[in-house]
């Protein structure tokens, strides 16, 4: 009888082991009871806390798991965190997603915010090149802004892993100057330091940081995007996202803009960029939670949640804003191929 109970005990242990294995991901990594989300520096500020918390709350409710937020001050840290299986989810730009996917094939897009149409057709934001408003004539030739004028200037990018704060503007800059004999052979690496084209190159570490580099006088020209600074600035002249538009830092702007309130800049270049995805690491998230979260993110419930899609006219800060039919939509990896192709040019 004793031997028989031992066999039953062994079978019970084996059965429990099989059940535990069913909670493992396809890559063999154990799926735990915590969903870790890593955020870029742009979304790690205290003014974004309410948006981050609400996203965490709805994820926790849908999955029955705890949610932990990992805030960062460095793009590379955020990207490596999800590559190395230390995060289930990340909100990251297209370039960062591509770098993460190259580092770990288990990383896939979960959803992206749509455009005003509620579809992928207009799911874009904008990469800006900006100069201080009082110096704008220094960047014009025959009354029109020209990239020729940025040579030998102090330039601020965001991070070399930023889509709109490096990859897109550097591609445009290289395409322009490569046609000139003086800059023949100019490469992306040459834009990361002073010498070949710029007198000095700074990296703001975030879009906010790059903008402040311009406004505090450390840079002459800066690359950053519209969505990452819209909580801090307002249009003072012209139309939104148009060359020549002038923006002013709000008097009550939060850090880091609180040191440059009232400062103005103008746009010398505006380029549409594919929206940033929420990406998932399937090795640590698992298929069941992925399917749950994809259904959640693309639901009307989330689209109508004003703590996530903040009404544009509310005056409140947020990660995402709603003026029309904005929502999260499904997306395939191939949608990001236009950004991949920039690296191959």
Short mmCIF file of C-alpha atoms in Angstrom, two decimals:
data_model
loop_
_atom_site.label_atom_id
_atom_site.label_comp_id
_atom_site.label_asym_id
_atom_site.label_seq_id
_atom_site.Cartn_x
_atom_site.Cartn_y
_atom_site.Cartn_z
CA UNK A 1 0.00 0.00 0.00
CA UNK A 2 2.83 2.35 0.88
CA UNK A 3 4.43 1.79 -2.53
CA UNK A 4 1.10 2.40 -4.23
CA UNK A 5 0.73 5.79 -2.48
CA UNK A 6 4.25 6.70 -3.50
CA UNK A 7 3.36 6.07 -7.12
CA UNK A 8 0.23 8.19 -6.75
CA UNK A 9 2.30 10.96 -5.19
CA UNK A 10 4.75 10.83 -8.07
CA UNK A 11 1.90 11.00 -10.57
CA UNK A 12 0.48 13.99 -8.69
CA UNK A 13 3.83 15.79 -8.79
CA UNK A 14 4.17 15.01 -12.50
CA UNK A 15 0.66 16.34 -13.18
CA UNK A 16 1.40 19.55 -11.25
CA UNK A 17 4.62 19.88 -13.20
CA UNK A 18 2.72 19.62 -16.48
CA UNK A 19 0.30 22.30 -15.30
CA UNK A 20 3.21 24.55 -14.37
CA UNK A 21 4.74 23.99 -17.77
CA UNK A 22 1.49 25.12 -19.36
CA UNK A 23 2.10 28.49 -17.70
CA UNK A 24 5.42 28.82 -19.48
CA UNK A 25 5.77 30.81 -22.68
CA UNK A 26 6.62 29.38 -26.06
CA UNK A 27 10.24 30.28 -25.41
CA UNK A 28 10.30 28.29 -22.18
CA UNK A 29 10.46 31.30 -19.86
CA UNK A 30 8.16 31.06 -16.85
CA UNK A 31 5.10 33.30 -17.08
CA UNK A 32 4.64 34.90 -13.65
CA UNK A 33 1.90 36.84 -11.88
CA UNK A 34 3.38 40.28 -12.59
CA UNK A 35 3.22 42.25 -15.83
CA UNK A 36 6.20 44.57 -16.07
CA UNK A 37 5.95 47.63 -18.33
CA UNK A 38 9.07 49.60 -19.25
CA UNK A 39 8.70 53.22 -20.37
CA UNK A 40 10.98 55.45 -22.41
CA UNK A 41 12.32 58.65 -20.78
CA UNK A 42 9.70 60.68 -22.68
CA UNK A 43 6.86 58.89 -20.88
CA UNK A 44 8.59 58.49 -17.50
CA UNK A 45 7.94 62.01 -16.20
CA UNK A 46 5.76 62.68 -13.16
CA UNK A 47 3.25 64.54 -15.35
CA UNK A 48 2.55 61.26 -17.18
CA UNK A 49 1.91 59.26 -14.00
CA UNK A 50 -1.89 59.38 -14.19
CA UNK A 51 -1.84 57.96 -17.74
CA UNK A 52 0.67 55.25 -16.85
CA UNK A 53 -1.32 54.30 -13.76
CA UNK A 54 -4.61 54.03 -15.63
CA UNK A 55 -3.04 51.81 -18.29
CA UNK A 56 -1.64 49.67 -15.48
CA UNK A 57 -5.04 49.54 -13.76
CA UNK A 58 -6.92 48.27 -16.81
CA UNK A 59 -4.20 45.70 -17.55
CA UNK A 60 -4.34 44.45 -13.96
CA UNK A 61 -8.13 44.19 -14.07
CA UNK A 62 -8.12 42.31 -17.37
CA UNK A 63 -5.37 39.83 -16.48
CA UNK A 64 -5.80 39.50 -12.73
CA UNK A 65 -2.08 40.20 -12.33
CA UNK A 66 -0.09 42.90 -10.63
CA UNK A 67 1.46 45.56 -12.86
CA UNK A 68 4.83 47.15 -12.23
CA UNK A 69 6.11 50.23 -14.06
CA UNK A 70 9.80 50.59 -14.88
CA UNK A 71 10.72 54.23 -15.53
CA UNK A 72 13.94 55.05 -17.38
CA UNK A 73 16.19 57.95 -18.25
CA UNK A 74 17.84 56.22 -21.21
CA UNK A 75 16.43 54.74 -24.42
CA UNK A 76 19.04 51.97 -24.48
CA UNK A 77 18.09 50.85 -20.97
CA UNK A 78 14.41 50.58 -21.92
CA UNK A 79 15.20 48.63 -25.08
CA UNK A 80 17.61 46.25 -23.34
CA UNK A 81 15.10 45.69 -20.54
CA UNK A 82 12.55 44.12 -22.87
CA UNK A 83 15.19 42.36 -24.99
CA UNK A 84 16.61 40.66 -21.90
CA UNK A 85 13.22 39.33 -20.70
CA UNK A 86 12.99 41.83 -17.85
CA UNK A 87 9.75 43.39 -19.12
CA UNK A 88 6.54 42.03 -20.60
CA UNK A 89 5.55 45.24 -22.37
CA UNK A 90 7.16 48.44 -23.59
CA UNK A 91 5.83 51.57 -25.22
CA UNK A 92 8.50 52.44 -27.74
CA UNK A 93 9.08 54.22 -31.02
CA UNK A 94 9.26 52.31 -34.29
CA UNK A 95 13.07 52.43 -34.35
CA UNK A 96 13.31 51.17 -30.77
CA UNK A 97 10.84 48.38 -31.58
CA UNK A 98 12.93 47.35 -34.58
CA UNK A 99 16.11 47.31 -32.49
CA UNK A 100 14.34 45.25 -29.83
CA UNK A 101 12.96 42.84 -32.45
CA UNK A 102 16.45 42.42 -33.89
CA UNK A 103 17.72 41.61 -30.41
CA UNK A 104 14.93 39.19 -29.49
CA UNK A 105 12.57 37.73 -32.06
CA UNK A 106 9.99 37.02 -29.33
CA UNK A 107 9.14 40.75 -29.30
CA UNK A 108 6.03 41.59 -31.32
CA UNK A 109 3.77 44.64 -31.67
CA UNK A 110 0.63 44.57 -29.53
CA UNK A 111 -1.14 47.71 -30.75
CA UNK A 112 -0.53 51.28 -31.88
CA UNK A 113 -2.56 54.45 -31.38
CA UNK A 114 -4.48 55.26 -34.54
CA UNK A 115 -4.86 58.56 -36.28
CA UNK A 116 -7.99 60.72 -36.04
CA UNK A 117 -9.74 58.33 -38.47
CA UNK A 118 -9.48 55.47 -35.98
CA UNK A 119 -7.37 53.47 -38.46
CA UNK A 120 -3.74 52.95 -39.45
CA UNK A 121 -4.23 55.20 -42.49
CA UNK A 122 -3.28 58.33 -40.56
CA UNK A 123 -1.48 56.72 -37.61
CA UNK A 124 1.39 59.19 -37.65
CA UNK A 125 3.00 61.83 -35.51
CA UNK A 126 5.62 64.37 -36.60
CA UNK A 127 9.37 64.76 -36.41
CA UNK A 128 10.41 68.39 -36.07
CA UNK A 129 13.58 70.34 -36.68
CA UNK A 130 13.25 73.52 -34.66
CA UNK A 131 15.21 76.74 -34.15
CA UNK A 132 14.76 79.63 -31.76
CA UNK A 133 12.22 82.07 -33.16
CA UNK A 134 14.55 85.09 -32.95
CA UNK A 135 17.18 83.28 -35.04
CA UNK A 136 14.92 81.82 -37.70
CA UNK A 137 16.19 84.09 -40.49
CA UNK A 138 19.65 82.52 -40.07
CA UNK A 139 18.16 79.27 -41.36
CA UNK A 140 16.55 80.64 -44.49
CA UNK A 141 17.82 81.10 -48.03
CA UNK A 142 15.78 83.44 -50.24
CA UNK A 143 13.13 83.53 -47.54
CA UNK A 144 12.70 79.75 -47.26
CA UNK A 145 14.05 77.40 -44.61
CA UNK A 146 16.95 75.35 -45.97
CA UNK A 147 18.92 72.42 -44.54
CA UNK A 148 22.07 73.99 -46.02
CA UNK A 149 22.03 76.43 -43.12
CA UNK A 150 22.43 73.82 -40.37
CA UNK A 151 26.02 72.96 -41.35
CA UNK A 152 28.54 73.89 -38.64
CA UNK A 153 25.75 74.50 -36.12
CA UNK A 154 25.32 72.95 -32.66
CA UNK A 155 22.71 70.22 -33.11
CA UNK A 156 20.62 68.31 -30.57
CA UNK A 157 19.15 64.88 -31.23
CA UNK A 158 17.12 62.82 -28.74
CA UNK A 159 18.85 59.41 -28.77
CA UNK A 160 20.33 57.37 -31.58
CA UNK A 161 17.53 54.84 -30.86
CA UNK A 162 14.83 57.48 -31.35
CA UNK A 163 12.71 57.26 -34.50
CA UNK A 164 11.60 60.88 -34.79
CA UNK A 165 14.45 62.28 -32.71
CA UNK A 166 17.26 60.70 -34.74
CA UNK A 167 16.49 58.05 -37.38
CA UNK A 168 14.06 60.10 -39.48
CA UNK A 169 15.81 63.50 -39.26
CA UNK A 170 19.27 61.97 -39.80
CA UNK A 171 17.99 60.19 -42.90
CA UNK A 172 16.70 63.50 -44.32
CA UNK A 173 19.92 65.32 -43.41
CA UNK A 174 22.11 62.65 -45.00
CA UNK A 175 19.99 62.57 -48.17
CA UNK A 176 20.37 66.33 -48.48
CA UNK A 177 24.08 66.72 -47.80
CA UNK A 178 25.23 63.56 -49.59
CA UNK A 179 24.50 65.35 -52.87
CA UNK A 180 27.24 67.87 -52.13
CA UNK A 181 30.88 67.13 -52.93
CA UNK A 182 32.01 68.58 -49.59
CA UNK A 183 30.02 65.95 -47.71
CA UNK A 184 30.38 62.98 -50.04
CA UNK A 185 30.52 59.80 -47.99
CA UNK A 186 28.79 61.38 -44.99
CA UNK A 187 27.35 58.55 -42.86
CA UNK A 188 24.89 58.27 -39.99
CA UNK A 189 27.75 57.77 -37.53
CA UNK A 190 29.15 61.16 -38.59
CA UNK A 191 26.03 62.86 -37.27
CA UNK A 192 26.58 61.52 -33.76
CA UNK A 193 29.51 63.79 -33.02
CA UNK A 194 30.84 67.18 -33.93
CA UNK A 195 33.21 67.56 -36.86
CA UNK A 196 32.05 66.30 -40.24
CA UNK A 197 28.83 68.33 -40.40
CA UNK A 198 27.95 69.86 -37.04
CA UNK A 199 30.22 71.88 -34.78
CA UNK A 200 28.81 70.03 -31.77
CA UNK A 201 26.25 67.25 -31.26
CA UNK A 202 24.16 66.84 -28.13
CA UNK A 203 21.71 64.10 -27.16
CA UNK A 204 18.83 65.25 -24.98
CA UNK A 205 18.02 61.75 -23.73
CA UNK A 206 14.33 62.48 -24.33
CA UNK A 207 12.33 64.63 -26.71
CA UNK A 208 11.72 67.06 -23.89
CA UNK A 209 15.45 67.17 -23.17
CA UNK A 210 16.32 67.86 -26.80
CA UNK A 211 13.81 70.71 -26.97
CA UNK A 212 15.21 72.24 -23.79
CA UNK A 213 18.73 71.99 -25.25
CA UNK A 214 17.50 74.36 -27.94
CA UNK A 215 15.58 76.71 -25.69
CA UNK A 216 18.29 77.11 -23.04
CA UNK A 217 20.87 78.01 -25.66
CA UNK A 218 22.96 74.84 -25.63
CA UNK A 219 21.97 73.97 -29.21
CA UNK A 220 21.18 76.00 -32.32
CA UNK A 221 18.94 73.37 -33.97
CA UNK A 222 17.07 70.51 -32.31
CA UNK A 223 15.17 67.43 -33.41
CA UNK A 224 12.15 66.32 -31.37
CA UNK A 225 8.55 65.29 -31.98
CA UNK A 226 5.19 66.96 -31.60
CA UNK A 227 3.45 64.42 -29.36
CA UNK A 228 6.19 64.36 -26.73
CA UNK A 229 6.11 68.12 -26.15
CA UNK A 230 2.42 68.89 -26.70
CA UNK A 231 1.76 68.89 -22.94
CA UNK A 232 4.25 71.74 -22.51
CA UNK A 233 3.81 74.04 -25.52
CA UNK A 234 1.08 75.83 -27.47
CA UNK A 235 0.87 77.30 -30.95
CA UNK A 236 1.62 81.02 -30.88
CA UNK A 237 1.57 81.62 -34.62
CA UNK A 238 0.64 79.61 -37.71
CA UNK A 239 -0.92 76.17 -38.02
CA UNK A 240 -0.08 73.02 -36.09
CA UNK A 241 2.67 70.89 -37.63
CA UNK A 242 3.51 73.25 -40.47
CA UNK A 243 6.86 74.72 -41.44
CA UNK A 244 7.11 78.24 -40.03
CA UNK A 245 4.68 77.63 -37.17
CA UNK A 246 5.79 79.24 -33.90
CA UNK A 247 5.32 77.44 -30.58
CA UNK A 248 5.55 78.93 -27.10
CA UNK A 249 6.32 77.12 -23.84
CA UNK A 250 3.34 77.38 -21.47
CA UNK A 251 3.79 79.49 -18.36
CA UNK A 252 2.79 76.55 -16.14
CA UNK A 253 4.87 73.96 -18.02
CA UNK A 254 6.17 71.08 -15.94
CA UNK A 255 9.80 69.97 -15.75
CA UNK A 256 12.03 70.20 -17.66
CA UNK A 257 10.29 73.11 -19.42
CA UNK A 258 9.74 75.01 -16.17
CA UNK A 259 13.15 76.64 -16.68
CA UNK A 260 12.28 78.00 -20.15
CA UNK A 261 8.65 79.11 -19.79
CA UNK A 262 7.60 81.69 -22.36
CA UNK A 263 10.39 80.72 -24.76
CA UNK A 264 9.46 80.38 -28.43
CA UNK A 265 10.71 78.23 -31.27
CA UNK A 266 9.76 77.82 -34.90
CA UNK A 267 9.63 74.75 -37.12
CA UNK A 268 12.01 74.59 -40.06
CA UNK A 269 11.13 71.01 -40.99
CA UNK A 270 8.11 68.74 -40.35
CA UNK A 271 8.12 65.03 -41.30
CA UNK A 272 5.34 62.47 -40.66
CA UNK A 273 6.47 59.36 -38.72
CA UNK A 274 4.74 56.03 -38.03
CA UNK A 275 3.09 55.93 -34.60
CA UNK A 276 4.85 54.22 -31.70
CA UNK A 277 3.67 50.73 -30.69
CA UNK A 278 3.14 48.94 -27.45
CA UNK A 279 5.42 45.93 -27.88
CA UNK A 280 5.22 42.60 -26.05
CA UNK A 281 7.87 40.04 -25.21
CA UNK A 282 6.06 36.76 -25.84
CA UNK A 283 8.69 34.79 -23.93
CA UNK A 284 7.68 36.42 -20.64
CA UNK A 285 4.13 37.61 -21.32
CA UNK A 286 2.74 34.42 -22.81
CA UNK A 287 0.09 33.90 -25.50
CA UNK A 288 -2.91 33.94 -23.16
CA UNK A 289 -2.11 37.36 -21.68
CA UNK A 290 -1.11 38.69 -25.11
CA UNK A 291 -4.51 37.73 -26.55
CA UNK A 292 -6.28 39.24 -23.53
CA UNK A 293 -4.36 42.49 -23.82
CA UNK A 294 -4.79 42.80 -27.58
CA UNK A 295 -8.55 42.48 -27.14
CA UNK A 296 -8.44 44.96 -24.25
CA UNK A 297 -6.31 47.59 -25.97
CA UNK A 298 -8.38 47.60 -29.17
CA UNK A 299 -11.72 47.71 -27.33
CA UNK A 300 -14.22 50.56 -27.27
CA UNK A 301 -13.81 50.56 -23.49
CA UNK A 302 -10.23 51.76 -23.81
CA UNK A 303 -10.98 54.10 -26.72
CA UNK A 304 -13.61 55.79 -24.53
CA UNK A 305 -11.47 55.89 -21.38
CA UNK A 306 -10.73 59.57 -20.87
CA UNK A 307 -7.87 58.80 -18.48
CA UNK A 308 -6.07 57.05 -21.34
CA UNK A 309 -7.28 59.03 -24.36
CA UNK A 310 -7.47 62.45 -22.75
CA UNK A 311 -9.90 64.86 -24.46
CA UNK A 312 -7.75 67.25 -26.46
CA UNK A 313 -9.60 70.32 -25.21
CA UNK A 314 -9.45 69.29 -21.54
CA UNK A 315 -6.18 71.02 -20.79
CA UNK A 316 -5.05 67.89 -18.94
CA UNK A 317 -1.71 66.15 -19.52
CA UNK A 318 -1.69 62.67 -20.97
CA UNK A 319 0.11 60.11 -23.10
CA UNK A 320 -2.65 59.98 -25.72
CA UNK A 321 -5.21 62.55 -26.79
CA UNK A 322 -8.61 62.26 -28.42
CA UNK A 323 -10.06 64.85 -30.77
CA UNK A 324 -11.93 62.53 -33.14
CA UNK A 325 -11.86 58.72 -33.41
CA UNK A 326 -8.45 57.98 -31.95
CA UNK A 327 -8.05 54.50 -30.44
CA UNK A 328 -5.59 51.60 -30.30
CA UNK A 329 -5.55 49.35 -33.35
CA UNK A 330 -3.89 46.06 -34.24
CA UNK A 331 -0.71 46.19 -36.27
CA UNK A 332 1.62 43.70 -37.96
CA UNK A 333 5.40 43.73 -37.79
CA UNK A 334 5.61 44.50 -41.53
CA UNK A 335 3.89 47.87 -40.94
CA UNK A 336 7.21 49.15 -39.59
CA UNK A 337 9.17 48.23 -42.74
CA UNK A 338 9.41 51.86 -43.96
CA UNK A 339 11.45 52.68 -40.83
CA UNK A 340 13.56 49.52 -41.32
CA UNK A 341 14.33 50.68 -44.83
CA UNK A 342 15.83 53.93 -43.53
CA UNK A 343 18.62 51.88 -42.01
CA UNK A 344 19.30 50.20 -45.34
CA UNK A 345 19.63 53.38 -47.36
#
